[in-house]
Tab-separated table of C-alpha atoms and ligand atoms in Angstrom:
chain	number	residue	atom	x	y	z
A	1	UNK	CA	108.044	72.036	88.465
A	2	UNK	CA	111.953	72.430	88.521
A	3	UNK	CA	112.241	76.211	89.522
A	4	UNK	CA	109.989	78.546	90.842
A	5	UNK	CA	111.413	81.731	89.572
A	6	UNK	CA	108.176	83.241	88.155
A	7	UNK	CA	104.368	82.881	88.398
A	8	UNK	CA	105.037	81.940	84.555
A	9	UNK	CA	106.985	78.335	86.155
A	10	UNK	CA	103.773	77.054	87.593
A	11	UNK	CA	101.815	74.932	85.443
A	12	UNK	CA	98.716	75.244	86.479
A	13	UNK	CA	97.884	77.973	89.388
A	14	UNK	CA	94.863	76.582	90.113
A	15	UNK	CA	96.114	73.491	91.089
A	16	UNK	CA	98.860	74.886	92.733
A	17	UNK	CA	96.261	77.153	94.870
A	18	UNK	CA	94.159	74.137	95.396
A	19	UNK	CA	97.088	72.031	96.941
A	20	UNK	CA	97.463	75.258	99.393
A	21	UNK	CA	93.893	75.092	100.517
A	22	UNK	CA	94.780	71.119	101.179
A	23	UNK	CA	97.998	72.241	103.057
A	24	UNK	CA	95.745	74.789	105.291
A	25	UNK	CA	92.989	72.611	106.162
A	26	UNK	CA	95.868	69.766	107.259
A	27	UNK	CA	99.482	70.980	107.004
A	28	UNK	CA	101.118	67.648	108.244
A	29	UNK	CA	99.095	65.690	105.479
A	30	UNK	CA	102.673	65.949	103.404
A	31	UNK	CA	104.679	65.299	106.221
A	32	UNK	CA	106.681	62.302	105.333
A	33	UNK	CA	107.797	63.939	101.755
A	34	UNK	CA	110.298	65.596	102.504
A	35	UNK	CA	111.892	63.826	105.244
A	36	UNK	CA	115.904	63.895	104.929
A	37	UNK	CA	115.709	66.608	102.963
A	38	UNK	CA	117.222	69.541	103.703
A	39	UNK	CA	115.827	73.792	102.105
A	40	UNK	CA	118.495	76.283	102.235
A	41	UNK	CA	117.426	79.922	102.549
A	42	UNK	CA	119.377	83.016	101.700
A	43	UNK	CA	118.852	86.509	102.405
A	44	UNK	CA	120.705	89.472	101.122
A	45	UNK	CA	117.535	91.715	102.338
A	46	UNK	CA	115.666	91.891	105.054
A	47	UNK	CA	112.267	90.008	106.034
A	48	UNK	CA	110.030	88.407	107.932
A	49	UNK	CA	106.994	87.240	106.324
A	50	UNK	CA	109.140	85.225	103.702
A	51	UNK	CA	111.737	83.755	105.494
A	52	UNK	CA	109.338	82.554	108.003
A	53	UNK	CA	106.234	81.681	105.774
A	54	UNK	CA	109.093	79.487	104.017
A	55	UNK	CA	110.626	77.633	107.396
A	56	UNK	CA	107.468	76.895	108.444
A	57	UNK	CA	106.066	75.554	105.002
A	58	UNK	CA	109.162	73.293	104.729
A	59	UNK	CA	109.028	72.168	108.580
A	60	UNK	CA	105.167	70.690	107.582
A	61	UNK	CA	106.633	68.711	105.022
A	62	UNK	CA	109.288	67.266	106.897
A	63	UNK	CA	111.839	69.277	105.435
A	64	UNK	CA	115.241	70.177	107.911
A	65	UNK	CA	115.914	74.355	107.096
A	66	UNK	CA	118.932	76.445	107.233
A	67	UNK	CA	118.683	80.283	106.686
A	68	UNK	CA	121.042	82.529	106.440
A	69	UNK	CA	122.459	86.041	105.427
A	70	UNK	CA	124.708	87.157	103.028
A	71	UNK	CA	126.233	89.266	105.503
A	72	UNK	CA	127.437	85.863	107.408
A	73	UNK	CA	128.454	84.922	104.165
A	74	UNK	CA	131.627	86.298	101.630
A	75	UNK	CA	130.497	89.050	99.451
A	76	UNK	CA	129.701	87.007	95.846
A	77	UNK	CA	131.139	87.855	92.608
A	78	UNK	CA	128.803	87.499	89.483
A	79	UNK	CA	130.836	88.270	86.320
A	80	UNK	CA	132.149	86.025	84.362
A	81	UNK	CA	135.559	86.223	83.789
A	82	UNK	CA	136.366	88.784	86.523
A	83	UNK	CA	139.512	89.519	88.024
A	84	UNK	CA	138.545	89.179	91.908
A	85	UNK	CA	141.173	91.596	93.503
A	86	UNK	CA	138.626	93.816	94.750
A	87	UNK	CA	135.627	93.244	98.043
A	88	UNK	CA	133.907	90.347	96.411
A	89	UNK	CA	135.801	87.203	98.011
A	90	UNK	CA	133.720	84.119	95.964
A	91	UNK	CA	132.619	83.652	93.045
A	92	UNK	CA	128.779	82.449	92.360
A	93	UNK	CA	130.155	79.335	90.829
A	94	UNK	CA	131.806	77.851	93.998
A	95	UNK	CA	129.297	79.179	95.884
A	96	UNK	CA	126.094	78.101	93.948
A	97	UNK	CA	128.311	74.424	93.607
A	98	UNK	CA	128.688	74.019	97.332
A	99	UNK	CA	125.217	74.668	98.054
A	100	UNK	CA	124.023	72.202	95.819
A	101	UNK	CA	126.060	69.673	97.777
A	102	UNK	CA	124.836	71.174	100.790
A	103	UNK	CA	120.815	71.474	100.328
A	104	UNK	CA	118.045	70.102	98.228
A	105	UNK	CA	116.067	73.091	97.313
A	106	UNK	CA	117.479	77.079	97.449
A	107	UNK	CA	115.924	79.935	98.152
A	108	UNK	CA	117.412	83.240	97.576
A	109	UNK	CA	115.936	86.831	98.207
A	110	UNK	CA	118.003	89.797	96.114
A	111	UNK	CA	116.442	92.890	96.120
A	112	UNK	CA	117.108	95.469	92.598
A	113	UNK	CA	120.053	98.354	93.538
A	114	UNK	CA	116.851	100.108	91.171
A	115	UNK	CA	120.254	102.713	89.669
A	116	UNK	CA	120.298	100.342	86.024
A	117	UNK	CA	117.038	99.425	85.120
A	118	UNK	CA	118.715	97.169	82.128
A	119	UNK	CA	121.297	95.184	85.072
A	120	UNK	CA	118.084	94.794	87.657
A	121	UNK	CA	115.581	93.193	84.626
A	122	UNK	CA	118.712	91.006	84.005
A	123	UNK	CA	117.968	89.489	87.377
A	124	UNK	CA	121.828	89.200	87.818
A	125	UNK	CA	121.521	87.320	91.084
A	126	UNK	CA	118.830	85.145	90.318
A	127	UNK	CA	120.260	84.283	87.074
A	128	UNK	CA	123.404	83.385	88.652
A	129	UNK	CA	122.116	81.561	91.127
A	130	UNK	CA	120.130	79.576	88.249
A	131	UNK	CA	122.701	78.866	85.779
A	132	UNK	CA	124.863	77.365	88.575
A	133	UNK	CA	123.181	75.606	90.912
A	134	UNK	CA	122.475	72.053	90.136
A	135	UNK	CA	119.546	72.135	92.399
A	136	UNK	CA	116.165	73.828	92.334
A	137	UNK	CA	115.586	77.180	92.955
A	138	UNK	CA	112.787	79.458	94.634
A	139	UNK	CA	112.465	82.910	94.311
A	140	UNK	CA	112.025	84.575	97.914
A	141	UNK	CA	111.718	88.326	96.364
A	142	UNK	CA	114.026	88.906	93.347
A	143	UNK	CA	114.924	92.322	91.146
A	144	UNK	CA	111.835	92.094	89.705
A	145	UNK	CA	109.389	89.575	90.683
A	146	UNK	CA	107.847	88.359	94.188
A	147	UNK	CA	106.136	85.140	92.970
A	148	UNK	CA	105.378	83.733	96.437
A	149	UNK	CA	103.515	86.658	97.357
A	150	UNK	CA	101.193	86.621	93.920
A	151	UNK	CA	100.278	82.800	94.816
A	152	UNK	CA	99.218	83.802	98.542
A	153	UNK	CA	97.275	87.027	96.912
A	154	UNK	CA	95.698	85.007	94.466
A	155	UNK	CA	94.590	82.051	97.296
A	156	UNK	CA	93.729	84.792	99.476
A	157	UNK	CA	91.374	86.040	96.572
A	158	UNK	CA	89.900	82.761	95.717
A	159	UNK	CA	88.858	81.867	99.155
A	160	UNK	CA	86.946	85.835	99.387
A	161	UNK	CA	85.810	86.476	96.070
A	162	UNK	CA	81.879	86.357	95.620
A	163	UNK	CA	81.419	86.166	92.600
A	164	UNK	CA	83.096	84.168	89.953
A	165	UNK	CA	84.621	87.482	87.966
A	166	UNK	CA	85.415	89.786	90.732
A	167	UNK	CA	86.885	93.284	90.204
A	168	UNK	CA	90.567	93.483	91.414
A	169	UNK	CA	92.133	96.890	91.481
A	170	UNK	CA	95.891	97.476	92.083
A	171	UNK	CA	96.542	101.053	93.149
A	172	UNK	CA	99.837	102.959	93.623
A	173	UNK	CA	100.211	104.418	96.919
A	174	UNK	CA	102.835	106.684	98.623
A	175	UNK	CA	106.029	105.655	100.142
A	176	UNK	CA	108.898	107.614	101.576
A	177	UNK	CA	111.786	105.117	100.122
A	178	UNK	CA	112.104	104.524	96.558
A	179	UNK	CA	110.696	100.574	96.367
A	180	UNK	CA	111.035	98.033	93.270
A	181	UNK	CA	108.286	96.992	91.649
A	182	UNK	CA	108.287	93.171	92.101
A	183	UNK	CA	105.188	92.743	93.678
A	184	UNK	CA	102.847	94.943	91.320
A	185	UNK	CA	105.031	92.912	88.604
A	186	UNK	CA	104.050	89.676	89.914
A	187	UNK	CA	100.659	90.558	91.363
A	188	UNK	CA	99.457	92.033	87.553
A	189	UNK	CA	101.141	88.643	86.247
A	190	UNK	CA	99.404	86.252	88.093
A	191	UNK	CA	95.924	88.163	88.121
A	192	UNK	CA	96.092	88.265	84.413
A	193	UNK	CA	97.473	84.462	84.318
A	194	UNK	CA	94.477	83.250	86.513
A	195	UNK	CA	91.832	85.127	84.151
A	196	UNK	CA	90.849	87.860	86.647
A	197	UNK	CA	89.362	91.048	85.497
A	198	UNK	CA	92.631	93.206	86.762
A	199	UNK	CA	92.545	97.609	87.030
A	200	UNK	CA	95.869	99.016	87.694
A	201	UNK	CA	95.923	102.490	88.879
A	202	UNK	CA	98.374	104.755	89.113
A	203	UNK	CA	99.637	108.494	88.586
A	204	UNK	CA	100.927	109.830	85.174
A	205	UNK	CA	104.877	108.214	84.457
A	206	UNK	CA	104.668	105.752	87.016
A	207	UNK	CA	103.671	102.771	84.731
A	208	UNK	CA	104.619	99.047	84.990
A	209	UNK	CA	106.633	97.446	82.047
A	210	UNK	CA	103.870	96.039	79.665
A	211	UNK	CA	105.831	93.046	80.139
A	212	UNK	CA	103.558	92.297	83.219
A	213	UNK	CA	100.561	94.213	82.289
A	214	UNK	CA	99.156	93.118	79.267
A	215	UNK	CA	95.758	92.534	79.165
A	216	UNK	CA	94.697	94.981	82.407
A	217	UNK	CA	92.745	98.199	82.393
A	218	UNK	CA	94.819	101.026	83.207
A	219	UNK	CA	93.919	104.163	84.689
A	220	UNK	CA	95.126	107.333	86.492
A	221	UNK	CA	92.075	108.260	87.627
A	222	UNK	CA	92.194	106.379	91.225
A	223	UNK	CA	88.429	106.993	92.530
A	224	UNK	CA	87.229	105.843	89.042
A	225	UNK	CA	89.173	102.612	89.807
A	226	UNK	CA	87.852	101.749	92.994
A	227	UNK	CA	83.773	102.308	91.928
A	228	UNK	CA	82.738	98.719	92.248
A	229	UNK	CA	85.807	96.903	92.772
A	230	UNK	CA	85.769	93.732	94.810
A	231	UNK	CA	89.490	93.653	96.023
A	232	UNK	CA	92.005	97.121	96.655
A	233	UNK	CA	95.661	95.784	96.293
A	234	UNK	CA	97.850	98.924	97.999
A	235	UNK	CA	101.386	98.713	96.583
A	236	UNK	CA	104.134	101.448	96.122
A	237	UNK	CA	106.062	101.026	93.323
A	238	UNK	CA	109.385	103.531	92.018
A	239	UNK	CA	109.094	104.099	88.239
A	240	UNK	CA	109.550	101.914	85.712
A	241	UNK	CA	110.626	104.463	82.970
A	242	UNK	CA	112.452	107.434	85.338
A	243	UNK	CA	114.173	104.382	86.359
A	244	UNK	CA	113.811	104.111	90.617
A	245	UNK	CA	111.946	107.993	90.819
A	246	UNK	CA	109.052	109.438	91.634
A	247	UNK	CA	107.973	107.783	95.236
A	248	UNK	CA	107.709	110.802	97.713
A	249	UNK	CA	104.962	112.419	95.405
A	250	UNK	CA	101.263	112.332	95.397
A	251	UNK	CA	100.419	112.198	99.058
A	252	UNK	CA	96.823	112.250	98.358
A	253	UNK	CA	96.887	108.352	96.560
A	254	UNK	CA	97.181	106.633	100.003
A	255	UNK	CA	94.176	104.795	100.459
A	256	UNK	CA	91.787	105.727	102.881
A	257	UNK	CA	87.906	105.055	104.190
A	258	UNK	CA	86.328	107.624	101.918
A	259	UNK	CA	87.654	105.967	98.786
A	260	UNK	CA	87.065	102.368	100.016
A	261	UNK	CA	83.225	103.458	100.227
A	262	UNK	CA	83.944	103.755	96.433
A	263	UNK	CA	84.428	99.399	96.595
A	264	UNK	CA	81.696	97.089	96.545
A	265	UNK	CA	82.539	96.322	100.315
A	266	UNK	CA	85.922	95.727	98.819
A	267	UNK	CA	88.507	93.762	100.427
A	268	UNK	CA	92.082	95.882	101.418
A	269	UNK	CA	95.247	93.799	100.597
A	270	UNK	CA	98.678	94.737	100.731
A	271	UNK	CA	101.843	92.395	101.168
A	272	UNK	CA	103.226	94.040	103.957
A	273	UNK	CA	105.612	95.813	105.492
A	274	UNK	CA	103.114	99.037	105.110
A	275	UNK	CA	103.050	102.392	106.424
A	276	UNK	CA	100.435	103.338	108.218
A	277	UNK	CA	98.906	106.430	107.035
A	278	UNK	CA	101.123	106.860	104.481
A	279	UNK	CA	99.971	103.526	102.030
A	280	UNK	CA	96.511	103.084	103.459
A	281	UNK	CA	94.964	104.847	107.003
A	282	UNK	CA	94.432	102.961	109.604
A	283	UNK	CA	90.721	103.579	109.099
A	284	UNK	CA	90.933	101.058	107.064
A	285	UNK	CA	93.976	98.880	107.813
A	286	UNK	CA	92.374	98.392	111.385
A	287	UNK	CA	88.968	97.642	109.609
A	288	UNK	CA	86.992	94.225	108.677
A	289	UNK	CA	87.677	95.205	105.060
A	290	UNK	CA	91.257	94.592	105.648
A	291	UNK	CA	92.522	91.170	104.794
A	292	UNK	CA	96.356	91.470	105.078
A	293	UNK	CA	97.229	89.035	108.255
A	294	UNK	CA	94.807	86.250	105.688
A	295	UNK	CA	97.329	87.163	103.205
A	296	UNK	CA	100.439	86.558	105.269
A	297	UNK	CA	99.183	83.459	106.810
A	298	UNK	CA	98.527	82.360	103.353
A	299	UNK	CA	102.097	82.519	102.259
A	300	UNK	CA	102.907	79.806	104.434
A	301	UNK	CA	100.652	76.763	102.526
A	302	UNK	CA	101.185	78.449	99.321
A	303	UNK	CA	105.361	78.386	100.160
A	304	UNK	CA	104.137	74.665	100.830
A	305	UNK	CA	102.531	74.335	97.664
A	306	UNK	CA	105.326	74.981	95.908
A	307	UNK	CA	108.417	73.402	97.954
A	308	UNK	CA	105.987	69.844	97.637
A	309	UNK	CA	106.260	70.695	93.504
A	310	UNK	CA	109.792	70.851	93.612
A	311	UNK	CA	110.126	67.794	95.491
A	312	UNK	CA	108.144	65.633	93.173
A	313	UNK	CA	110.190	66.984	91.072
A	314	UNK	CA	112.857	65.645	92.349
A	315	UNK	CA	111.765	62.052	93.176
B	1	LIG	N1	105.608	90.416	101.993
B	1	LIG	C1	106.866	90.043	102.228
B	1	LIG	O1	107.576	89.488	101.343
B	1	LIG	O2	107.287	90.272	103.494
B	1	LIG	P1	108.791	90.190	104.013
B	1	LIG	O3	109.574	91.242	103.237
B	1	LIG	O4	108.738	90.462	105.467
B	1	LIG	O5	109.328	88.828	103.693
């Protein structure tokens, strides 16, 4: 693997899911590979889970780590050909050419500005990041994908599900902030990718691009959704075709322990951050059903997964 931008850059998930479950059982088994080798990891949005999941995952293979912000960095230029007299101080192609000097392996995190649905699909960031870097990349949350997150979902799945074919559902649920729709992008992706039988729910104009979705059931008939399902995925998402609208609405989607009653004894995942009793009750979040701190811990041998890739890669 030379990138991981996208589920689509893994070659086989299953393999990549089954190196995770190696990494948890024995994180330091890997330890020697990436000695001298050094992950750079930058953030122009905020987190925890990612940039930690990440430090961690390259510590256990050796790895030296050096985060950062783009606030401690000069605002970046992306266009090609642009006259720089205005706030943006360097242009991606210095910067993406030092870092490659500087690091092995980058990660960047760039969430959408979600005003041009056309510039945020373009992954502008990403992209520029990719076509000038001479290193690989990783995608720590981009405009439109969260590929990190998928893997630990889909690890966190495997090691639950009880049957072979389980029922996964992803609902919409309420927000107060207008939020991108990476994660549902990359969560539909990599259900459908690894063969699972995937229902997305959601109210009327608040679909996904069929680019991601092909191949699930869709509904907008929540309740309906949950009857038998196996696994509740909780996500917000801002619309796809009202470009960045519609997130304050439809109070009465959050998820809550009336409707998981609906599940067969389903499972409640969510990536986190979530708002309590605004995504999902506490009722539930505060329940056994709820599986979101597996799903965190998770991203840390699934980040591991994929950093050992890209240093075979490398060799
Ligand atoms: N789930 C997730 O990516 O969390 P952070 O935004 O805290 O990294």
């Amino acid at each position: 693997m030379k990138h991981f931008l996208s589920i689509n850059d893994a070659p086989n998930l299953q393999s990549l899911i089954d190196l995770a479950m190696v990494y948890k059982k024995n994180p330091n088994v890997d330890r020697e590979k990436g000695l001298n080798k050094t992950l750079g990891l930058l953030f122009f949005n905020s987190s925890l889970r990612t940039r930690l999941s990440t430090e961690i995952a390259a510590h256990n293979l050796g790895m030296q780590v050096i985060g950062f912000s783009n606030q401690q960095a000069w605002n970046l230029e992306f266009g090609e050909g642009a006259v720089m007299d205005q706030q943006n101080a360097e242009h991606i192609k210095e910067a993406a050419g030092v870092l490659s000097t500087y690091v092995d392996i980058l990660g960047v995190r760039s969430f959408p500005e979600l005003a041009d649905r056309a510039l945020d699909y373009s992954e502008p960031v990403m992209n520029g990041f990719l076509k000038h870097l001479s290193i690989p990349l990783v995608n720590l949350e981009s405009a439109t994908m969260h590929p990190l997150q998928s893997l630990a979902d889909l690890m966190t799945i495997r090691e639950l599900q009880k049957t072979a074919k389980p029922k996964v559902v992803l609902t919409w649920a309420p927000h107060p902030r207008a939020l991108p729709q990476s994660v549902p992008n990359s969560f539909a992706s990599c259900m459908l990718a690894a063969g699972i039988d995937l229902t997305i729910t959601h109210p009327e104009g608040l679909e996904l691009s069929p680019d991601f979705t092909q191949g699930a059931t869709i509904t907008h008939n929540q309740q309906e959704a949950f009857e038998g399902a196996d696994f509740i995925y909780a996500k917000n998402w801002s619309s796809f075709k009202e470009y960045g609208k519609g997130t304050s609405l439809h109070s009465d989607w959050m998820v809550d322990g009336k409707k998981m009653k609906l599940s067969n004894e389903g499972r409640f995942m969510h990536c986190l951050p979530v708002r309590r009793n605004v995504v999902v009750a506490d009722e539930v979040l505060d329940s056994p059903q709820s599986v979101v701190l597996q799903q965190a811990e998770n991203r840390i041998f699934t980040a591991q997964a994929v950093l050992s890739k890209l240093l075979d890669h490398g060799k």
